[in-house]
mmCIF file of C-alpha atoms in Angstrom:
data_model
loop_
_atom_site.group_PDB
_atom_site.id
_atom_site.type_symbol
_atom_site.label_atom_id
_atom_site.label_comp_id
_atom_site.label_asym_id
_atom_site.label_seq_id
_atom_site.Cartn_x
_atom_site.Cartn_y
_atom_site.Cartn_z
ATOM 1 C CA UNK A 1 8.504 -13.717 -12.402
ATOM 2 C CA UNK A 2 11.691 -13.379 -10.345
ATOM 3 C CA UNK A 3 12.571 -16.465 -8.334
ATOM 4 C CA UNK A 4 12.893 -15.960 -4.586
ATOM 5 C CA UNK A 5 16.011 -17.176 -2.767
ATOM 6 C CA UNK A 6 15.654 -20.775 -1.614
ATOM 7 C CA UNK A 7 15.078 -21.738 1.996
ATOM 8 C CA UNK A 8 12.459 -21.793 4.694
ATOM 9 C CA UNK A 9 9.501 -23.923 5.622
ATOM 10 C CA UNK A 10 6.205 -24.168 3.757
ATOM 11 C CA UNK A 11 4.831 -20.813 4.966
ATOM 12 C CA UNK A 12 8.057 -18.991 4.144
ATOM 13 C CA UNK A 13 8.088 -20.517 0.679
ATOM 14 C CA UNK A 14 4.425 -19.600 0.201
ATOM 15 C CA UNK A 15 5.074 -16.020 1.287
ATOM 16 C CA UNK A 16 7.999 -15.638 -1.083
ATOM 17 C CA UNK A 17 6.166 -17.276 -3.977
ATOM 18 C CA UNK A 18 3.543 -14.550 -3.717
ATOM 19 C CA UNK A 19 5.401 -11.519 -2.358
ATOM 20 C CA UNK A 20 9.149 -11.719 -3.045
ATOM 21 C CA UNK A 21 8.960 -9.304 -5.978
ATOM 22 C CA UNK A 22 6.877 -6.960 -3.828
ATOM 23 C CA UNK A 23 9.809 -6.582 -1.436
ATOM 24 C CA UNK A 24 12.109 -5.641 -4.317
ATOM 25 C CA UNK A 25 9.600 -3.305 -5.986
ATOM 26 C CA UNK A 26 9.046 -1.387 -2.782
ATOM 27 C CA UNK A 27 12.611 -0.748 -1.699
ATOM 28 C CA UNK A 28 14.194 -3.872 -0.204
ATOM 29 C CA UNK A 29 17.593 -4.337 -1.836
ATOM 30 C CA UNK A 30 18.389 -7.530 -3.688
ATOM 31 C CA UNK A 31 21.365 -7.899 -1.349
ATOM 32 C CA UNK A 32 19.240 -7.820 1.795
ATOM 33 C CA UNK A 33 16.628 -10.160 0.338
ATOM 34 C CA UNK A 34 19.284 -12.626 -0.826
ATOM 35 C CA UNK A 35 21.058 -12.504 2.527
ATOM 36 C CA UNK A 36 18.125 -12.684 4.939
ATOM 37 C CA UNK A 37 15.608 -14.989 3.260
ATOM 38 C CA UNK A 38 17.828 -18.113 2.982
ATOM 39 C CA UNK A 39 18.461 -17.891 6.741
ATOM 40 C CA UNK A 40 14.732 -18.171 7.529
ATOM 41 C CA UNK A 41 14.422 -21.861 8.375
ATOM 42 C CA UNK A 42 10.990 -21.417 10.011
ATOM 43 C CA UNK A 43 8.294 -18.802 9.417
ATOM 44 C CA UNK A 44 8.422 -17.924 13.121
ATOM 45 C CA UNK A 45 11.962 -16.619 12.524
ATOM 46 C CA UNK A 46 10.950 -14.291 9.698
ATOM 47 C CA UNK A 47 10.078 -11.242 11.769
ATOM 48 C CA UNK A 48 13.095 -11.449 14.076
ATOM 49 C CA UNK A 49 15.602 -11.780 11.238
ATOM 50 C CA UNK A 50 14.159 -8.806 9.366
ATOM 51 C CA UNK A 51 14.086 -6.730 12.556
ATOM 52 C CA UNK A 52 17.799 -7.472 12.902
ATOM 53 C CA UNK A 53 18.342 -6.293 9.329
ATOM 54 C CA UNK A 54 16.347 -3.152 10.061
ATOM 55 C CA UNK A 55 18.499 -2.516 13.134
ATOM 56 C CA UNK A 56 21.615 -2.785 10.963
ATOM 57 C CA UNK A 57 20.260 -0.341 8.390
ATOM 58 C CA UNK A 58 19.177 2.042 11.170
ATOM 59 C CA UNK A 59 22.686 2.009 12.644
ATOM 60 C CA UNK A 60 24.064 2.832 9.198
ATOM 61 C CA UNK A 61 21.632 5.751 8.937
ATOM 62 C CA UNK A 62 22.773 7.075 12.306
ATOM 63 C CA UNK A 63 26.426 6.868 11.237
ATOM 64 C CA UNK A 64 25.675 8.745 8.015
ATOM 65 C CA UNK A 65 23.775 11.399 9.970
ATOM 66 C CA UNK A 66 26.807 11.961 12.212
ATOM 67 C CA UNK A 67 28.757 12.810 9.062
ATOM 68 C CA UNK A 68 26.224 15.534 8.270
ATOM 69 C CA UNK A 69 24.852 13.886 5.108
ATOM 70 C CA UNK A 70 21.211 14.532 5.836
ATOM 71 C CA UNK A 71 19.585 13.337 2.607
ATOM 72 C CA UNK A 72 21.637 10.140 2.548
ATOM 73 C CA UNK A 73 20.800 9.536 6.204
ATOM 74 C CA UNK A 74 17.101 10.011 5.476
ATOM 75 C CA UNK A 75 17.247 7.546 2.594
ATOM 76 C CA UNK A 76 19.019 5.045 4.847
ATOM 77 C CA UNK A 77 16.299 5.549 7.470
ATOM 78 C CA UNK A 78 13.704 4.678 4.841
ATOM 79 C CA UNK A 79 15.596 1.478 4.023
ATOM 80 C CA UNK A 80 15.544 0.575 7.706
ATOM 81 C CA UNK A 81 11.830 1.364 7.926
ATOM 82 C CA UNK A 82 11.118 -0.903 4.967
ATOM 83 C CA UNK A 83 13.044 -3.775 6.549
ATOM 84 C CA UNK A 84 10.961 -3.352 9.701
ATOM 85 C CA UNK A 85 7.801 -3.132 7.622
ATOM 86 C CA UNK A 86 8.416 -6.356 5.758
ATOM 87 C CA UNK A 87 9.416 -8.015 9.030
ATOM 88 C CA UNK A 88 5.766 -7.840 10.081
ATOM 89 C CA UNK A 89 3.732 -7.420 6.869
ATOM 90 C CA UNK A 90 2.004 -10.842 6.777
ATOM 91 C CA UNK A 91 3.379 -12.097 10.081
ATOM 92 C CA UNK A 92 1.025 -12.948 12.968
ATOM 93 C CA UNK A 93 2.973 -15.585 14.900
ATOM 94 C CA UNK A 94 4.186 -13.316 17.721
ATOM 95 C CA UNK A 95 2.147 -10.205 18.536
ATOM 96 C CA UNK A 96 4.898 -8.595 20.619
ATOM 97 C CA UNK A 97 7.489 -9.055 17.875
ATOM 98 C CA UNK A 98 5.091 -7.713 15.246
ATOM 99 C CA UNK A 99 4.433 -4.672 17.430
ATOM 100 C CA UNK A 100 8.179 -4.082 17.861
ATOM 101 C CA UNK A 101 8.684 -4.107 14.092
ATOM 102 C CA UNK A 102 5.723 -1.784 13.563
ATOM 103 C CA UNK A 103 6.953 0.726 16.150
ATOM 104 C CA UNK A 104 10.514 0.713 14.819
ATOM 105 C CA UNK A 105 9.209 1.161 11.270
ATOM 106 C CA UNK A 106 7.184 4.235 12.200
ATOM 107 C CA UNK A 107 10.050 5.756 14.200
ATOM 108 C CA UNK A 108 12.582 5.360 11.375
ATOM 109 C CA UNK A 109 10.217 6.575 8.683
ATOM 110 C CA UNK A 110 9.194 9.599 10.745
ATOM 111 C CA UNK A 111 12.836 10.491 11.382
ATOM 112 C CA UNK A 112 13.516 10.454 7.642
ATOM 113 C CA UNK A 113 10.640 12.712 6.588
ATOM 114 C CA UNK A 114 12.067 16.243 7.093
ATOM 115 C CA UNK A 115 15.160 15.536 4.979
ATOM 116 C CA UNK A 116 13.549 13.680 2.076
ATOM 117 C CA UNK A 117 12.997 15.365 -1.291
ATOM 118 C CA UNK A 118 10.296 16.473 -1.238
ATOM 119 C CA UNK A 119 10.115 16.520 2.542
ATOM 120 C CA UNK A 120 7.287 14.758 4.305
ATOM 121 C CA UNK A 121 5.220 15.602 7.336
ATOM 122 C CA UNK A 122 3.219 13.364 9.624
ATOM 123 C CA UNK A 123 -0.375 14.521 9.802
ATOM 124 C CA UNK A 124 -3.298 13.534 11.999
ATOM 125 C CA UNK A 125 -6.582 13.004 10.150
ATOM 126 C CA UNK A 126 -9.720 13.294 12.323
ATOM 127 C CA UNK A 127 -11.771 10.117 12.068
ATOM 128 C CA UNK A 128 -14.813 9.054 14.090
ATOM 129 C CA UNK A 129 -13.691 10.574 17.367
ATOM 130 C CA UNK A 130 -10.068 9.536 16.891
ATOM 131 C CA UNK A 131 -7.455 10.028 14.208
ATOM 132 C CA UNK A 132 -5.740 8.302 11.307
ATOM 133 C CA UNK A 133 -1.997 8.894 10.830
ATOM 134 C CA UNK A 134 -0.821 10.077 7.444
ATOM 135 C CA UNK A 135 2.241 11.342 5.615
ATOM 136 C CA UNK A 136 1.867 14.366 3.352
ATOM 137 C CA UNK A 137 4.585 15.126 0.788
ATOM 138 C CA UNK A 138 4.243 18.161 -1.454
ATOM 139 C CA UNK A 139 6.677 18.703 -4.357
ATOM 140 C CA UNK A 140 7.825 22.246 -4.971
ATOM 141 C CA UNK A 141 8.688 24.126 -8.123
ATOM 142 C CA UNK A 142 5.243 24.401 -9.659
ATOM 143 C CA UNK A 143 2.857 27.303 -9.929
ATOM 144 C CA UNK A 144 0.229 27.371 -7.220
ATOM 145 C CA UNK A 145 -0.928 24.428 -5.173
ATOM 146 C CA UNK A 146 -0.341 21.000 -6.724
ATOM 147 C CA UNK A 147 -2.907 18.256 -7.212
ATOM 148 C CA UNK A 148 -2.752 15.439 -4.671
ATOM 149 C CA UNK A 149 -3.084 11.662 -4.830
ATOM 150 C CA UNK A 150 -4.425 9.764 -1.819
ATOM 151 C CA UNK A 151 -2.531 6.481 -1.483
ATOM 152 C CA UNK A 152 -4.700 3.623 -0.237
ATOM 153 C CA UNK A 153 -2.896 0.621 1.203
ATOM 154 C CA UNK A 154 -4.001 -2.993 1.080
ATOM 155 C CA UNK A 155 -4.523 -5.683 3.683
ATOM 156 C CA UNK A 156 -0.919 -5.907 4.856
ATOM 157 C CA UNK A 157 0.631 -2.776 3.362
ATOM 158 C CA UNK A 158 0.892 0.549 5.158
ATOM 159 C CA UNK A 159 1.668 4.174 4.407
ATOM 160 C CA UNK A 160 5.427 3.572 4.721
ATOM 161 C CA UNK A 161 5.458 1.016 1.898
ATOM 162 C CA UNK A 162 4.554 3.631 -0.719
ATOM 163 C CA UNK A 163 7.990 5.327 -0.795
ATOM 164 C CA UNK A 164 9.147 4.092 -4.216
ATOM 165 C CA UNK A 165 5.720 4.708 -5.753
ATOM 166 C CA UNK A 166 5.610 8.207 -4.276
ATOM 167 C CA UNK A 167 8.800 9.095 -6.150
ATOM 168 C CA UNK A 168 7.134 8.408 -9.502
ATOM 169 C CA UNK A 169 4.171 10.626 -8.587
ATOM 170 C CA UNK A 170 6.312 13.465 -7.197
ATOM 171 C CA UNK A 171 8.381 13.512 -10.396
ATOM 172 C CA UNK A 172 5.175 14.439 -12.227
ATOM 173 C CA UNK A 173 4.279 17.272 -9.862
ATOM 174 C CA UNK A 174 1.728 15.324 -7.829
ATOM 175 C CA UNK A 175 1.591 15.630 -4.049
ATOM 176 C CA UNK A 176 0.881 12.461 -2.086
ATOM 177 C CA UNK A 177 -0.979 11.676 1.110
ATOM 178 C CA UNK A 178 -0.408 8.118 2.312
ATOM 179 C CA UNK A 179 -2.356 7.067 5.378
ATOM 180 C CA UNK A 180 -3.224 4.127 7.595
ATOM 181 C CA UNK A 181 -6.933 3.370 7.673
ATOM 182 C CA UNK A 182 -8.792 0.825 9.815
ATOM 183 C CA UNK A 183 -6.891 -2.477 10.171
ATOM 184 C CA UNK A 184 -3.776 -0.943 8.597
ATOM 185 C CA UNK A 185 -0.437 -0.094 10.197
ATOM 186 C CA UNK A 186 -0.813 2.163 13.210
ATOM 187 C CA UNK A 187 -4.588 1.654 13.180
ATOM 188 C CA UNK A 188 -4.531 -2.130 13.275
ATOM 189 C CA UNK A 189 -6.574 -1.725 16.447
ATOM 190 C CA UNK A 190 -9.605 -0.859 14.307
ATOM 191 C CA UNK A 191 -11.427 -3.611 12.399
ATOM 192 C CA UNK A 192 -11.444 -3.747 8.621
ATOM 193 C CA UNK A 193 -14.490 -2.057 7.111
ATOM 194 C CA UNK A 194 -15.709 -2.840 3.586
ATOM 195 C CA UNK A 195 -17.345 0.611 3.275
ATOM 196 C CA UNK A 196 -13.956 2.298 3.020
ATOM 197 C CA UNK A 197 -15.498 5.273 1.241
ATOM 198 C CA UNK A 198 -16.275 6.631 4.704
ATOM 199 C CA UNK A 199 -12.584 6.522 5.538
ATOM 200 C CA UNK A 200 -11.641 8.264 2.302
ATOM 201 C CA UNK A 201 -14.240 10.976 2.895
ATOM 202 C CA UNK A 202 -12.596 11.739 6.249
ATOM 203 C CA UNK A 203 -9.233 12.011 4.495
ATOM 204 C CA UNK A 204 -10.685 14.340 1.854
ATOM 205 C CA UNK A 205 -12.206 16.490 4.609
ATOM 206 C CA UNK A 206 -8.725 16.817 6.107
ATOM 207 C CA UNK A 207 -7.145 17.778 2.783
ATOM 208 C CA UNK A 208 -9.754 20.480 2.217
ATOM 209 C CA UNK A 209 -9.138 21.969 5.659
ATOM 210 C CA UNK A 210 -5.357 21.635 5.482
ATOM 211 C CA UNK A 211 -5.070 23.836 2.405
ATOM 212 C CA UNK A 212 -1.589 22.903 1.183
ATOM 213 C CA UNK A 213 -2.728 21.145 -1.981
ATOM 214 C CA UNK A 214 -5.391 21.914 -4.565
ATOM 215 C CA UNK A 215 -8.462 20.194 -3.135
ATOM 216 C CA UNK A 216 -10.270 20.614 -6.456
ATOM 217 C CA UNK A 217 -7.744 18.227 -8.046
ATOM 218 C CA UNK A 218 -7.746 15.152 -5.866
ATOM 219 C CA UNK A 219 -7.155 11.610 -7.031
ATOM 220 C CA UNK A 220 -6.691 8.249 -5.359
ATOM 221 C CA UNK A 221 -4.541 5.210 -6.027
ATOM 222 C CA UNK A 222 -5.123 1.919 -4.263
ATOM 223 C CA UNK A 223 -3.178 -1.337 -4.400
ATOM 224 C CA UNK A 224 -4.454 -4.881 -3.768
ATOM 225 C CA UNK A 225 -7.255 -4.567 -1.185
ATOM 226 C CA UNK A 226 -6.775 -0.830 -1.720
ATOM 227 C CA UNK A 227 -7.575 -1.550 -5.368
ATOM 228 C CA UNK A 228 -11.012 -2.616 -4.139
ATOM 229 C CA UNK A 229 -11.333 0.363 -1.788
ATOM 230 C CA UNK A 230 -10.417 2.902 -4.474
ATOM 231 C CA UNK A 231 -13.250 2.323 -7.002
ATOM 232 C CA UNK A 232 -15.758 2.144 -4.172
ATOM 233 C CA UNK A 233 -14.501 5.446 -2.758
ATOM 234 C CA UNK A 234 -14.419 7.078 -6.192
ATOM 235 C CA UNK A 235 -18.058 6.172 -6.799
ATOM 236 C CA UNK A 236 -19.197 7.572 -3.445
ATOM 237 C CA UNK A 237 -16.860 10.526 -2.817
ATOM 238 C CA UNK A 238 -17.640 13.146 -5.461
ATOM 239 C CA UNK A 239 -14.667 15.337 -4.518
ATOM 240 C CA UNK A 240 -12.308 12.791 -6.063
ATOM 241 C CA UNK A 241 -11.676 13.479 -9.749
ATOM 242 C CA UNK A 242 -9.965 10.217 -10.698
ATOM 243 C CA UNK A 243 -8.755 6.933 -9.274
ATOM 244 C CA UNK A 244 -6.375 4.085 -10.064
ATOM 245 C CA UNK A 245 -7.139 0.533 -8.906
ATOM 246 C CA UNK A 246 -4.004 -1.620 -9.164
ATOM 247 C CA UNK A 247 -4.242 -5.324 -8.437
ATOM 248 C CA UNK A 248 -7.707 -4.993 -6.944
ATOM 249 C CA UNK A 249 -10.745 -7.201 -7.225
ATOM 250 C CA UNK A 250 -14.494 -7.223 -7.818
ATOM 251 C CA UNK A 251 -15.773 -9.780 -5.302
ATOM 252 C CA UNK A 252 -13.550 -11.578 -2.791
ATOM 253 C CA UNK A 253 -16.048 -14.379 -2.229
ATOM 254 C CA UNK A 254 -15.282 -15.636 -5.718
ATOM 255 C CA UNK A 255 -11.673 -16.506 -4.886
ATOM 256 C CA UNK A 256 -11.615 -16.765 -1.074
ATOM 257 C CA UNK A 257 -10.781 -20.471 -1.081
ATOM 258 C CA UNK A 258 -7.801 -19.904 -3.384
ATOM 259 C CA UNK A 259 -6.185 -17.237 -1.192
ATOM 260 C CA UNK A 260 -2.902 -18.102 0.544
ATOM 261 C CA UNK A 261 -3.212 -19.250 4.146
ATOM 262 C CA UNK A 262 -1.281 -16.171 5.302
ATOM 263 C CA UNK A 263 -3.780 -13.867 3.581
ATOM 264 C CA UNK A 264 -6.794 -15.627 5.086
ATOM 265 C CA UNK A 265 -5.080 -15.424 8.471
ATOM 266 C CA UNK A 266 -4.443 -11.723 7.886
ATOM 267 C CA UNK A 267 -8.107 -11.144 7.099
ATOM 268 C CA UNK A 268 -9.104 -12.959 10.271
ATOM 269 C CA UNK A 269 -6.929 -10.545 12.262
ATOM 270 C CA UNK A 270 -8.150 -7.540 10.264
ATOM 271 C CA UNK A 271 -11.820 -8.386 10.825
ATOM 272 C CA UNK A 272 -10.992 -9.157 14.476
ATOM 273 C CA UNK A 273 -12.864 -12.451 14.439
ATOM 274 C CA UNK A 274 -12.019 -15.753 16.100
ATOM 275 C CA UNK A 275 -11.956 -18.096 13.114
ATOM 276 C CA UNK A 276 -11.032 -18.249 9.465
ATOM 277 C CA UNK A 277 -14.578 -19.385 8.691
ATOM 278 C CA UNK A 278 -16.009 -16.226 10.238
ATOM 279 C CA UNK A 279 -13.480 -14.133 8.321
ATOM 280 C CA UNK A 280 -14.703 -15.772 5.116
ATOM 281 C CA UNK A 281 -18.266 -14.800 5.969
ATOM 282 C CA UNK A 282 -17.232 -11.201 6.648
ATOM 283 C CA UNK A 283 -15.245 -11.120 3.409
ATOM 284 C CA UNK A 284 -18.463 -11.574 1.427
ATOM 285 C CA UNK A 285 -19.065 -7.862 2.054
ATOM 286 C CA UNK A 286 -15.884 -7.062 0.097
ATOM 287 C CA UNK A 287 -17.750 -6.739 -3.182
ATOM 288 C CA UNK A 288 -18.238 -3.989 -5.745
ATOM 289 C CA UNK A 289 -21.499 -5.506 -6.926
ATOM 290 C CA UNK A 290 -23.883 -2.608 -7.539
ATOM 291 C CA UNK A 291 -21.405 -0.017 -6.226
ATOM 292 C CA UNK A 292 -20.112 1.436 -9.495
ATOM 293 C CA UNK A 293 -23.343 2.133 -11.368
ATOM 294 C CA UNK A 294 -23.435 5.712 -12.570
ATOM 295 C CA UNK A 295 -19.743 6.380 -11.946
ATOM 296 C CA UNK A 296 -19.043 9.646 -13.768
ATOM 297 C CA UNK A 297 -15.364 10.203 -12.954
ATOM 298 C CA UNK A 298 -12.329 8.502 -14.454
ATOM 299 C CA UNK A 299 -11.096 5.134 -13.202
ATOM 300 C CA UNK A 300 -7.976 3.331 -14.399
ATOM 301 C CA UNK A 301 -8.054 -0.400 -13.646
ATOM 302 C CA UNK A 302 -4.689 -2.178 -13.778
ATOM 303 C CA UNK A 303 -4.406 -5.937 -13.524
ATOM 304 C CA UNK A 304 -1.810 -8.639 -14.003
ATOM 305 C CA UNK A 305 -2.446 -11.590 -16.255
ATOM 306 C CA UNK A 306 -0.428 -13.798 -13.892
ATOM 307 C CA UNK A 307 -1.959 -12.467 -10.651
ATOM 308 C CA UNK A 308 -2.524 -15.470 -8.360
ATOM 309 C CA UNK A 309 -4.119 -13.442 -5.551
ATOM 310 C CA UNK A 310 -6.670 -11.182 -7.262
ATOM 311 C CA UNK A 311 -7.639 -12.756 -10.600
ATOM 312 C CA UNK A 312 -7.384 -10.621 -13.756
ATOM 313 C CA UNK A 313 -10.988 -11.571 -14.479
ATOM 314 C CA UNK A 314 -11.945 -9.457 -11.484
ATOM 315 C CA UNK A 315 -10.164 -6.420 -12.955
ATOM 316 C CA UNK A 316 -12.125 -6.904 -16.156
ATOM 317 C CA UNK A 317 -15.359 -7.146 -14.165
ATOM 318 C CA UNK A 318 -14.593 -3.891 -12.322
ATOM 319 C CA UNK A 319 -13.965 -2.072 -15.594
ATOM 320 C CA UNK A 320 -17.080 -3.588 -17.153
ATOM 321 C CA UNK A 321 -19.290 -2.447 -14.290
ATOM 322 C CA UNK A 322 -17.728 1.038 -14.267
ATOM 323 C CA UNK A 323 -18.581 1.358 -17.952
ATOM 324 C CA UNK A 324 -17.392 4.364 -19.952
ATOM 325 C CA UNK A 325 -15.715 5.862 -16.884
ATOM 326 C CA UNK A 326 -13.088 3.104 -16.845
ATOM 327 C CA UNK A 327 -9.865 2.466 -18.708
ATOM 328 C CA UNK A 328 -8.594 -1.104 -18.388
ATOM 329 C CA UNK A 329 -4.983 -2.243 -18.737
ATOM 330 C CA UNK A 330 -4.069 -5.895 -18.178
ATOM 331 C CA UNK A 331 -0.347 -6.632 -18.384
ATOM 332 C CA UNK A 332 -0.152 -10.281 -19.519
ATOM 333 C CA UNK A 333 3.137 -10.890 -17.676
ATOM 334 C CA UNK A 334 2.128 -9.020 -14.524
ATOM 335 C CA UNK A 335 1.789 -10.671 -11.136
ATOM 336 C CA UNK A 336 -0.077 -9.296 -8.137
ATOM 337 C CA UNK A 337 -0.141 -5.469 -8.356
ATOM 338 C CA UNK A 338 2.298 -6.035 -11.246
ATOM 339 C CA UNK A 339 5.071 -5.846 -8.656
ATOM 340 C CA UNK A 340 7.318 -7.783 -11.026
ATOM 341 C CA UNK A 341 7.018 -4.956 -13.588
ATOM 342 C CA UNK A 342 6.742 -1.712 -11.575
ATOM 343 C CA UNK A 343 8.602 0.086 -14.367
ATOM 344 C CA UNK A 344 5.593 -0.514 -16.621
ATOM 345 C CA UNK A 345 2.516 0.163 -14.528
ATOM 346 C CA UNK A 346 3.718 2.929 -12.205
ATOM 347 C CA UNK A 347 4.741 5.459 -14.893
ATOM 348 C CA UNK A 348 1.528 4.680 -16.770
ATOM 349 C CA UNK A 349 -0.593 5.290 -13.666
ATOM 350 C CA UNK A 350 1.325 8.448 -12.733
ATOM 351 C CA UNK A 351 1.044 9.894 -16.253
ATOM 352 C CA UNK A 352 -2.665 9.085 -16.329
ATOM 353 C CA UNK A 353 -3.257 10.773 -12.966
ATOM 354 C CA UNK A 354 -1.211 13.826 -13.941
ATOM 355 C CA UNK A 355 -3.369 14.187 -17.051
ATOM 356 C CA UNK A 356 -6.687 13.685 -15.244
ATOM 357 C CA UNK A 357 -5.770 16.081 -12.412
ATOM 358 C CA UNK A 358 -4.451 18.922 -14.603
#
């Protein structure tokens, strides 16, 4: 596992022990990580310092745009958006500061979309009288409409964090639809719901109506908490042909006490309850027990042997309960979501999805 830059108080050190490699895997440069993190002397400073880094990267993007280099400007906008994203990802100390980072992230990412390759488009997915925001990216060059992978975020990830993963899928001719569900990103106003299959069904309904991808060849890929949502959705939503659960779990109650304080705090906010104890009670519903019986479509379960958040034993339990429908890959050296070895699991998952959605 890559060592995080030194510095910070206990919470900062805890965050980096668990998530430093996630920053690097998902688009934060080693330079920015090495420069910003050692200056975080207190966890309360984390969000502000990363917002400042996002502002710097946004200014660079604007300068590049003035030179007429549209693709480079879009890529720089994405870098800014990622800095804003990681400013607030597990941060709950200052609601106004978190909101500022979230809003700046969305603005930068949205500005980048038209000039990315393939380009992206913000979409609005009808959901229970409101809407979920999404980003649809459709690669060109193939014959007919491409298959599409729904990207399901975790507890503190959002649609914007999928950029580097999207590239691997697009290179294999797969369209992507990343979205914020309840308690995620722009829809943090909605409480977390364990029955996320209802959310995924609304997204599938949108894809069918939208018509830009082949709705008969839909897959899903979920990471972390999304790796719990994905198998549950695959079992319930028959219009999905295949799913990948990366760094997910079988039953959160089994490892609740071992979760980092920042994760338990994040779940308290996501469930919109007043205490960590109540969040722990609500988390008992985050279980796949009895949900995968009779699964008749393909599921790839990916775990990390060194995962200290979602134990590899849980990945094995998911695959065991899914039976013949499941393929299981445990990378012995992998951490949470195997973010320390993205070059191993992401191509594997993308190849597997491309094969299943042919």
